[in-house]
mmCIF file of C-alpha atoms in Angstrom:
data_model
loop_
_atom_site.group_PDB
_atom_site.id
_atom_site.type_symbol
_atom_site.label_atom_id
_atom_site.label_comp_id
_atom_site.label_asym_id
_atom_site.label_seq_id
_atom_site.Cartn_x
_atom_site.Cartn_y
_atom_site.Cartn_z
ATOM 1 C CA ASN B 1 -14.971 173.482 -16.314
ATOM 2 C CA ASN B 2 -12.136 173.126 -18.124
ATOM 3 C CA HIS B 3 -11.251 169.561 -18.996
ATOM 4 C CA GLY B 4 -8.277 170.572 -21.123
ATOM 5 C CA GLN B 5 -6.392 171.672 -17.924
ATOM 6 C CA ASP B 6 -7.239 168.455 -16.074
ATOM 7 C CA PRO B 7 -3.963 166.050 -16.035
ATOM 8 C CA GLU B 8 -5.934 163.277 -15.615
ATOM 9 C CA TYR B 9 -8.414 164.166 -17.774
ATOM 10 C CA ARG B 10 -6.258 164.795 -20.657
ATOM 11 C CA ALA B 11 -3.703 161.511 -19.877
ATOM 12 C CA LYS B 12 -7.254 159.392 -19.989
ATOM 13 C CA MET B 13 -8.118 161.930 -23.423
ATOM 14 C CA SER B 14 -4.538 160.881 -25.047
ATOM 15 C CA ALA B 15 -4.900 157.556 -24.547
ATOM 16 C CA ALA B 16 -8.404 156.914 -26.145
ATOM 17 C CA ILE B 17 -7.651 159.058 -29.521
ATOM 18 C CA LYS B 18 -4.019 157.421 -29.931
ATOM 19 C CA LYS B 19 -5.998 153.679 -29.202
ATOM 20 C CA ARG B 20 -8.511 155.331 -31.893
ATOM 21 C CA GLY B 21 -5.736 156.093 -34.391
ATOM 22 C CA GLN B 22 -4.406 152.848 -34.279
ATOM 23 C CA ASP B 23 -7.502 150.918 -35.119
ATOM 24 C CA PRO B 24 -7.614 149.472 -38.957
ATOM 25 C CA GLU B 25 -11.407 149.554 -39.415
ATOM 26 C CA TYR B 26 -11.410 152.901 -37.856
ATOM 27 C CA ARG B 27 -8.151 154.249 -40.073
ATOM 28 C CA ALA B 28 -10.135 152.955 -43.055
ATOM 29 C CA LYS B 29 -13.315 154.784 -42.757
ATOM 30 C CA ILE B 30 -11.428 157.766 -41.842
ATOM 31 C CA SER B 31 -9.429 157.700 -45.132
ATOM 32 C CA ALA B 32 -12.395 156.885 -47.469
ATOM 33 C CA ALA B 33 -14.314 160.180 -45.778
ATOM 34 C CA ALA B 34 -11.277 162.167 -47.144
ATOM 35 C CA LYS B 35 -11.044 160.478 -50.469
ATOM 36 C CA GLU B 36 -14.693 161.093 -51.185
ATOM 37 C CA ARG B 37 -14.468 164.844 -49.699
ATOM 38 C CA TYR B 38 -11.175 165.391 -52.193
ATOM 39 C CA GLN B 39 -13.005 164.480 -55.143
ATOM 40 C CA ASP B 40 -14.836 167.743 -54.570
ATOM 41 C CA PRO B 41 -13.685 170.312 -56.483
ATOM 42 C CA GLU B 42 -14.310 172.916 -54.699
ATOM 43 C CA TYR B 43 -12.816 171.121 -51.472
ATOM 44 C CA ARG B 44 -9.776 170.287 -53.558
ATOM 45 C CA ALA B 45 -9.134 174.101 -54.569
ATOM 46 C CA LYS B 46 -9.304 175.243 -50.807
ATOM 47 C CA MET B 47 -7.347 172.815 -48.791
ATOM 48 C CA LYS B 48 -4.513 173.355 -51.768
ATOM 49 C CA ALA B 49 -4.838 177.020 -51.275
ATOM 50 C CA SER B 50 -5.034 176.769 -47.444
ATOM 51 C CA HIS B 51 -1.402 174.604 -47.603
ATOM 52 C CA SER B 52 0.343 176.314 -50.273
ATOM 53 C CA LYS B 53 3.648 178.213 -49.041
ATOM 54 C CA GLU B 54 2.189 180.822 -50.694
ATOM 55 C CA PRO B 55 0.830 183.647 -48.184
#
């Protein structure tokens, strides 16, 4: 069952994701989790390397 190709399913999921992304409580939770992850030097180095412009 390939839901990703069903336009009705995609529209429903897209709306749900957009709605959730605008929820201040959800955004605060995601922000806190990201800040916590970034305190890990290993994670920070990995992200810095993966987002650098050099190949």
